[in-house]
Structure formats: C-alpha cells, structure tokens
Amino acid sequence: MLDPIVRDYLFHDLRLKCTRDKLILGGIAVVVVILAFLGWVDVLEGRYPFVIWVWVPYSIAGSLIGYFILAFLDRERRVRAFHLLTIVSVMVVAGPAAAFFNGLFEAPIKFVTVGFFEEGMKIVPVLLLAIYVPNLIRTRKDGIVYGALAGMGFNIIEIGFYIAKQLHESSLLESLYLHSTRFGLWGLGSHIIWSAFVGLGIGFAAESTKHGWAKWSRAVYFYLIAAVSHSLYDLGLNGLGIIVVSQIESMIRGIDLSDVATEVYGPGPINDGMRYGVYVWTIVLIIAMIVQIRRSFRLENTIQIDELS
C-alpha cells in the first residue's frame, strides 16, 4: 500500500478528472488488450498457458537482483505498487501485443521490425503513467527506472516462453543454460537496457516545461535509437559482442575458442559471450544513462528543496 502522503502527492495532478481523458485512456486500454489477446493466441499455438507461466517464477528469481537495484534508485518514494503494475502490465498485455505485431512478418523482415514493435509496445505503460500520473515520473532518472521495469516485465515472460519452447528440442538443463543468458548480468539484460533508454527520453519530456513536439521529441528520438539498436542486434550484430567476450575469456583461461565454439548449452566462453555480449553492443547507451542518473539525482535534490521551501 502507498503511504497516504505519497498517495496524495502522486494523485494531486492526476489527469483523469474529465470524461475525455477517461475515454481516451479506456480506448487505448481496449485496443492494447485486444492486441494482447491475439498475441497470446499466436504465441501459445494451441498450448496451455501454464506451459509458459510455469517458468515465470524462475524468470522472476533471475531478475530479483536487477529489480533491487532499480528499487534502490527509486528509494526516496515508496511506490512499489507502481513498480509491480509496470512489470505485470508488460508481462500480460504489452509484451503479447508486441508478439502479435512480430507475427505479422516472416524473417528476415521480422528482424528489421522487431525492435520497433517491441520497444514501442513495452514502453506504452510507462508513457501512459508519465501522461496520466505526472508526479510519478518527474525526472530522467524516473524515466530510466520505469523504462527498465517495463523491459524487465518483457524479459520475464519472454524467457519463460523460450524455455518452454526449447524443452521440445533439448534437455531441461540445456534449455536453462541457453536461455538464462537473456538475464544478462543480475537480470539486467538487453530488453532492460533498451527500454530504460526509451524511458530516459520520457524522463526528459517529464522535466521539460515545453509543449507538444518540443516536449516529446527527445522521447521519440530515443525510441528510434533503441529500436534501431534492437533490430540491428537481432539481425546479427549480437555476434560482435559474443565474439569479443568469448575471445577475452578464452585468452584469460588459456583455451582455444575453436575447441568450445559449439558449447552453447553449458558454461563456457560462448555461453558467457551470449550472456554479456549485449553490453558491448549497448555500452554507449549504458554510459549515457549512468551519466544522466547522476545528474538527475542533483536535479531531484533541487526539486525537493524548492518543494520544502
């Protein structure tokens, strides 16, 4: 439950006071839920939902450290309910809606569009929170946190899906080793990075006092950067990071990479390259977000001083 003082502050400027705003939000919700239903039908392919959901606790466990890090960044406000809302809404609704769009195309076109569909749908709950609950996402740090939470929700359900699918081709242990690479470091995998970067753009918009395109332009630009980065990664540039990490680990361990080049279902340089290679590809985005988080803390201190005075 939210602290009464925090609740009053968050909902003070709630933009659901007029009928028009309620109708717009309701219309968006209906459309996204319909897309999510179609996405679930496509993803399940006649299987029972439990086949995927049985692996969700495993995905959640693998994401816990990452969540604690994000919660620490948002520690000044006790708003865990909104954290849960963001994660679950992407897991159940926005993620499957993205799957519906992905199902419209076959490879290789699918790999070109995947970044635009997934990054667009993942960020919908965050965008709606920024618009309708403006006191929740006030700074670029808030945008990064909620964007990352959205990516975490997507990652949780996607890992569950891929493990369930891989079990038809490999053993349980091999499936876990292969798709646990999607957690990255401490559960902060690729989806978290891209969504957090889009969230940074929304955070900039929240800080801006401008209106219209001038306010939201950076959010659009950051979305396009993340979407292109995601699509290029799926088109094969993920191999760049895999090779770099695998080569470094092989040299440190003094082994020949060619001897373990096919060992993706167990511990080793290739598996570690699949887990950590994304950070090679997204290092610029990561550095940019770290810098902006530091600056955002200074801005939040200024805001708090102004509010207290």
Short mmCIF file of C-alpha atoms in Angstrom, two decimals:
data_model
loop_
_atom_site.label_atom_id
_atom_site.label_comp_id
_atom_site.label_asym_id
_atom_site.label_seq_id
_atom_site.Cartn_x
_atom_site.Cartn_y
_atom_site.Cartn_z
CA MET A 1 0.00 0.00 0.00
CA LEU A 2 1.09 3.54 -0.69
CA ASP A 3 1.87 5.92 2.14
CA PRO A 4 -1.09 8.38 2.42
CA ILE A 5 1.18 11.40 1.96
CA VAL A 6 2.86 9.85 -1.08
CA ARG A 7 -0.53 8.85 -2.49
CA ASP A 8 -1.93 12.35 -2.12
CA TYR A 9 1.15 13.80 -3.83
CA LEU A 10 1.11 11.32 -6.72
CA PHE A 11 -2.59 11.73 -7.46
CA HIS A 12 -2.73 15.50 -6.90
CA ASP A 13 -2.35 16.22 -10.63
CA LEU A 14 -3.98 13.00 -11.87
CA ARG A 15 -5.16 13.63 -15.42
CA LEU A 16 -8.29 11.52 -15.29
CA LYS A 17 -10.62 14.17 -13.94
CA CYS A 18 -12.52 14.84 -17.15
CA THR A 19 -14.57 12.41 -19.24
CA ARG A 20 -12.46 12.94 -22.35
CA ASP A 21 -9.27 11.78 -20.63
CA LYS A 22 -11.02 8.72 -19.24
CA LEU A 23 -12.41 7.81 -22.67
CA ILE A 24 -9.02 8.18 -24.35
CA LEU A 25 -7.31 6.01 -21.74
CA GLY A 26 -10.12 3.47 -21.90
CA GLY A 27 -9.91 3.34 -25.69
CA ILE A 28 -6.15 2.78 -25.60
CA ALA A 29 -6.57 0.04 -22.99
CA VAL A 30 -9.21 -1.77 -25.05
CA VAL A 31 -7.08 -1.72 -28.21
CA VAL A 32 -3.95 -2.95 -26.43
CA VAL A 33 -5.87 -5.71 -24.59
CA ILE A 34 -7.32 -6.94 -27.90
CA LEU A 35 -3.85 -6.97 -29.45
CA ALA A 36 -2.56 -8.82 -26.37
CA PHE A 37 -5.27 -11.47 -26.71
CA LEU A 38 -4.36 -12.01 -30.36
CA GLY A 39 -0.70 -12.12 -29.38
CA TRP A 40 -1.33 -14.78 -26.73
CA VAL A 41 -3.24 -16.88 -29.26
CA ASP A 42 -0.31 -16.63 -31.67
CA VAL A 43 2.36 -17.35 -29.04
CA LEU A 44 0.62 -20.30 -27.39
CA GLU A 45 -0.08 -22.05 -30.72
CA GLY A 46 -2.66 -24.31 -29.10
CA ARG A 47 -0.60 -24.94 -25.94
CA TYR A 48 -1.96 -24.33 -22.46
CA PRO A 49 -0.82 -21.01 -20.94
CA PHE A 50 0.53 -22.95 -17.94
CA VAL A 51 3.28 -24.37 -20.19
CA ILE A 52 4.82 -20.88 -20.30
CA TRP A 53 3.70 -19.49 -16.95
CA VAL A 54 5.25 -22.39 -15.04
CA TRP A 55 8.64 -20.86 -15.88
CA VAL A 56 7.72 -17.33 -14.82
CA PRO A 57 8.84 -17.89 -11.18
CA TYR A 58 12.25 -18.94 -12.50
CA SER A 59 12.39 -15.80 -14.63
CA ILE A 60 11.38 -13.66 -11.67
CA ALA A 61 14.06 -15.25 -9.48
CA GLY A 62 16.68 -14.49 -12.12
CA SER A 63 15.57 -10.85 -12.20
CA LEU A 64 15.45 -10.14 -8.45
CA ILE A 65 18.88 -8.55 -8.08
CA GLY A 66 18.17 -6.32 -11.06
CA TYR A 67 14.86 -5.27 -9.50
CA PHE A 68 16.51 -4.48 -6.16
CA ILE A 69 18.96 -2.21 -7.99
CA LEU A 70 16.11 -0.37 -9.72
CA ALA A 71 14.16 -0.13 -6.46
CA PHE A 72 17.24 1.35 -4.79
CA LEU A 73 17.40 4.05 -7.46
CA ASP A 74 13.75 4.83 -6.70
CA ARG A 75 14.21 4.51 -2.93
CA GLU A 76 13.08 8.01 -1.96
CA ARG A 77 9.45 7.23 -2.74
CA ARG A 78 7.58 4.14 -1.56
CA VAL A 79 5.80 3.37 -4.83
CA ARG A 80 6.35 -0.39 -5.17
CA ALA A 81 2.74 -0.79 -6.32
CA PHE A 82 3.57 1.14 -9.50
CA HIS A 83 6.68 -0.99 -9.98
CA LEU A 84 4.51 -4.10 -9.89
CA LEU A 85 1.89 -2.52 -12.14
CA THR A 86 4.51 -1.70 -14.77
CA ILE A 87 6.10 -5.15 -14.75
CA VAL A 88 2.82 -7.08 -14.80
CA SER A 89 1.18 -4.89 -17.46
CA VAL A 90 4.07 -5.59 -19.83
CA MET A 91 4.17 -9.30 -18.97
CA VAL A 92 0.46 -9.86 -19.51
CA VAL A 93 -0.60 -7.19 -22.01
CA ALA A 94 2.06 -5.08 -23.73
CA GLY A 95 4.51 -7.94 -24.34
CA PRO A 96 1.96 -10.24 -26.00
CA ALA A 97 0.71 -7.26 -28.04
CA ALA A 98 4.25 -6.87 -29.39
CA ALA A 99 4.24 -10.60 -30.19
CA PHE A 100 1.13 -10.07 -32.31
CA PHE A 101 2.91 -7.48 -34.44
CA ASN A 102 6.02 -9.67 -34.67
CA GLY A 103 3.84 -12.47 -36.02
CA LEU A 104 2.75 -10.36 -38.98
CA PHE A 105 6.09 -10.78 -40.74
CA GLU A 106 8.49 -13.59 -41.52
CA ALA A 107 12.28 -13.50 -41.37
CA PRO A 108 14.29 -11.54 -42.43
CA ILE A 109 11.73 -8.68 -42.41
CA LYS A 110 10.73 -9.73 -38.90
CA PHE A 111 14.24 -8.98 -37.64
CA VAL A 112 14.07 -5.49 -39.15
CA THR A 113 10.77 -4.60 -37.49
CA VAL A 114 11.19 -6.43 -34.17
CA GLY A 115 12.95 -3.54 -32.45
CA PHE A 116 10.27 -1.03 -33.44
CA PHE A 117 7.36 -3.25 -32.36
CA GLU A 118 8.84 -4.48 -29.09
CA GLU A 119 10.33 -1.19 -27.92
CA GLY A 120 7.12 0.59 -28.88
CA MET A 121 4.77 -1.74 -27.04
CA LYS A 122 6.99 -2.22 -23.98
CA ILE A 123 7.06 1.49 -23.30
CA VAL A 124 3.28 2.05 -23.62
CA PRO A 125 2.55 1.55 -19.87
CA VAL A 126 5.40 3.90 -18.96
CA LEU A 127 4.19 6.53 -21.40
CA LEU A 128 0.66 6.34 -20.02
CA LEU A 129 1.94 6.70 -16.46
CA ALA A 130 4.02 9.72 -17.48
CA ILE A 131 0.98 11.36 -19.07
CA TYR A 132 -1.76 10.49 -16.58
CA VAL A 133 0.26 10.40 -13.32
CA PRO A 134 2.80 13.18 -13.97
CA ASN A 135 4.02 13.28 -10.36
CA LEU A 136 5.19 9.67 -10.66
CA ILE A 137 7.70 10.19 -13.48
CA ARG A 138 9.18 13.63 -12.88
CA THR A 139 12.82 13.28 -13.91
CA ARG A 140 15.06 11.41 -16.34
CA LYS A 141 16.03 9.00 -13.54
CA ASP A 142 12.37 8.13 -13.00
CA GLY A 143 12.02 7.52 -16.73
CA ILE A 144 15.04 5.20 -16.74
CA VAL A 145 13.72 3.23 -13.74
CA TYR A 146 10.23 2.73 -15.15
CA GLY A 147 11.54 2.02 -18.63
CA ALA A 148 13.81 -0.64 -17.14
CA LEU A 149 10.90 -2.13 -15.18
CA ALA A 150 8.94 -2.39 -18.42
CA GLY A 151 11.85 -4.17 -20.07
CA MET A 152 12.10 -6.49 -17.07
CA GLY A 153 8.45 -7.47 -17.42
CA PHE A 154 9.02 -8.29 -21.09
CA ASN A 155 12.18 -10.24 -20.30
CA ILE A 156 10.44 -12.32 -17.63
CA ILE A 157 7.66 -13.56 -19.90
CA GLU A 158 9.96 -13.96 -22.93
CA ILE A 159 12.42 -16.16 -21.01
CA GLY A 160 9.54 -18.31 -19.79
CA PHE A 161 8.32 -18.70 -23.37
CA TYR A 162 11.71 -19.59 -24.81
CA ILE A 163 12.49 -22.14 -22.10
CA ALA A 164 9.12 -23.84 -22.65
CA LYS A 165 9.75 -23.88 -26.41
CA GLN A 166 13.34 -25.15 -26.09
CA LEU A 167 12.26 -28.10 -23.94
CA HIS A 168 10.89 -29.75 -27.09
CA GLU A 169 14.40 -29.81 -28.55
CA SER A 170 16.81 -30.04 -25.59
CA SER A 171 17.06 -31.28 -22.02
CA LEU A 172 15.90 -29.14 -19.11
CA LEU A 173 19.43 -28.20 -18.05
CA GLU A 174 20.46 -27.31 -21.60
CA SER A 175 17.35 -25.16 -22.04
CA LEU A 176 18.03 -23.31 -18.79
CA TYR A 177 21.68 -22.70 -19.66
CA LEU A 178 20.84 -21.43 -23.14
CA HIS A 179 18.03 -19.04 -22.30
CA SER A 180 19.31 -17.88 -18.93
CA THR A 181 21.81 -15.89 -20.99
CA ARG A 182 18.90 -13.50 -21.60
CA PHE A 183 19.14 -12.39 -17.95
CA GLY A 184 22.49 -10.76 -18.68
CA LEU A 185 24.19 -9.52 -15.52
CA TRP A 186 21.93 -9.71 -12.42
CA GLY A 187 18.81 -9.81 -14.59
CA LEU A 188 19.64 -6.52 -16.35
CA GLY A 189 19.59 -7.96 -19.86
CA SER A 190 19.17 -6.37 -23.27
CA HIS A 191 15.44 -5.61 -23.00
CA ILE A 192 16.01 -3.70 -19.78
CA ILE A 193 18.74 -1.56 -21.39
CA TRP A 194 16.74 -0.62 -24.49
CA SER A 195 13.54 0.13 -22.57
CA ALA A 196 15.44 2.12 -19.95
CA PHE A 197 16.94 4.24 -22.73
CA VAL A 198 13.49 4.97 -24.15
CA GLY A 199 12.40 5.75 -20.60
CA LEU A 200 15.24 8.26 -20.41
CA GLY A 201 13.64 10.11 -23.31
CA ILE A 202 10.30 10.11 -21.49
CA GLY A 203 12.08 11.40 -18.39
CA PHE A 204 13.50 14.31 -20.39
CA ALA A 205 9.96 15.06 -21.58
CA ALA A 206 8.71 14.98 -17.98
CA GLU A 207 11.33 17.55 -16.97
CA SER A 208 10.54 19.83 -19.91
CA THR A 209 8.21 22.79 -19.49
CA LYS A 210 7.56 22.94 -23.22
CA HIS A 211 4.53 21.54 -25.03
CA GLY A 212 3.77 19.33 -28.00
CA TRP A 213 6.60 18.16 -30.22
CA ALA A 214 9.15 20.32 -28.42
CA LYS A 215 8.36 18.42 -25.21
CA TRP A 216 8.19 14.87 -26.59
CA SER A 217 10.70 15.00 -29.45
CA ARG A 218 13.58 13.53 -27.44
CA ALA A 219 11.37 10.63 -26.33
CA VAL A 220 10.72 9.84 -30.00
CA TYR A 221 14.40 10.13 -30.91
CA PHE A 222 15.46 7.89 -28.03
CA TYR A 223 12.81 5.35 -29.04
CA LEU A 224 14.14 5.30 -32.61
CA ILE A 225 17.72 4.85 -31.38
CA ALA A 226 16.71 1.94 -29.12
CA ALA A 227 14.54 0.36 -31.83
CA VAL A 228 17.30 0.52 -34.45
CA SER A 229 19.86 -0.83 -31.96
CA HIS A 230 17.50 -3.69 -31.09
CA SER A 231 16.77 -4.59 -34.71
CA LEU A 232 20.44 -4.48 -35.73
CA TYR A 233 21.24 -6.69 -32.75
CA ASP A 234 18.68 -9.28 -33.88
CA LEU A 235 19.89 -9.03 -37.47
CA GLY A 236 23.22 -10.47 -36.40
CA LEU A 237 25.30 -7.77 -34.78
CA ASN A 238 24.83 -9.56 -31.47
CA GLY A 239 27.66 -11.72 -32.76
CA LEU A 240 30.04 -8.79 -32.28
CA GLY A 241 29.60 -8.80 -28.52
CA ILE A 242 29.61 -12.59 -28.33
CA ILE A 243 32.95 -12.78 -30.16
CA VAL A 244 34.55 -10.02 -28.06
CA VAL A 245 33.53 -11.52 -24.71
CA SER A 246 34.28 -15.09 -25.78
CA GLN A 247 37.73 -14.17 -27.11
CA ILE A 248 38.67 -12.27 -23.95
CA GLU A 249 37.52 -15.10 -21.69
CA SER A 250 39.33 -17.68 -23.84
CA MET A 251 42.59 -15.75 -23.62
CA ILE A 252 42.26 -15.32 -19.85
CA ARG A 253 41.56 -19.02 -19.38
CA GLY A 254 44.24 -20.05 -21.89
CA ILE A 255 41.98 -22.17 -24.10
CA ASP A 256 41.38 -22.29 -27.84
CA LEU A 257 37.98 -20.79 -28.67
CA SER A 258 37.57 -23.13 -31.64
CA ASP A 259 37.56 -26.08 -29.24
CA VAL A 260 34.44 -24.82 -27.45
CA ALA A 261 32.74 -22.95 -30.30
CA THR A 262 29.65 -25.19 -30.21
CA GLU A 263 29.23 -25.29 -26.42
CA VAL A 264 26.21 -23.02 -26.00
CA TYR A 265 24.20 -25.31 -23.71
CA GLY A 266 26.64 -25.17 -20.80
CA PRO A 267 29.17 -22.95 -19.02
CA GLY A 268 32.00 -21.62 -21.14
CA PRO A 269 33.20 -18.70 -23.28
CA ILE A 270 30.41 -18.93 -25.86
CA ASN A 271 27.64 -19.09 -23.26
CA ASP A 272 29.20 -16.16 -21.39
CA GLY A 273 29.51 -14.27 -24.67
CA MET A 274 25.79 -14.75 -25.26
CA ARG A 275 25.06 -13.50 -21.72
CA TYR A 276 27.34 -10.46 -21.59
CA GLY A 277 27.89 -9.61 -25.26
CA VAL A 278 24.91 -7.26 -25.31
CA TYR A 279 26.81 -4.84 -23.09
CA VAL A 280 29.47 -4.47 -25.79
CA TRP A 281 26.77 -3.51 -28.27
CA THR A 282 24.92 -1.15 -25.91
CA ILE A 283 27.85 0.34 -23.99
CA VAL A 284 27.18 3.86 -25.30
CA LEU A 285 23.55 3.72 -24.12
CA ILE A 286 24.63 2.39 -20.73
CA ILE A 287 27.21 5.15 -20.19
CA ALA A 288 24.69 7.81 -21.25
CA MET A 289 22.14 6.52 -18.72
CA ILE A 290 24.65 6.35 -15.87
CA VAL A 291 25.66 9.96 -16.52
CA GLN A 292 22.03 11.10 -16.64
CA ILE A 293 21.14 9.25 -13.43
CA ARG A 294 23.90 11.12 -11.59
CA ARG A 295 22.66 14.44 -12.99
CA SER A 296 19.07 13.53 -12.19
CA PHE A 297 19.83 12.99 -8.50
CA ARG A 298 21.16 16.55 -8.33
CA LEU A 299 18.02 17.82 -10.06
CA GLU A 300 15.77 15.90 -7.65
CA ASN A 301 17.58 17.43 -4.68
CA THR A 302 16.86 20.87 -6.15
CA ILE A 303 13.18 19.97 -6.65
CA GLN A 304 12.86 18.75 -3.06
CA ILE A 305 14.46 21.92 -1.69
CA ASP A 306 12.04 24.05 -3.73
CA GLU A 307 9.04 22.00 -2.55
CA LEU A 308 10.09 22.17 1.10
CA SER A 309 10.65 25.90 0.92
#
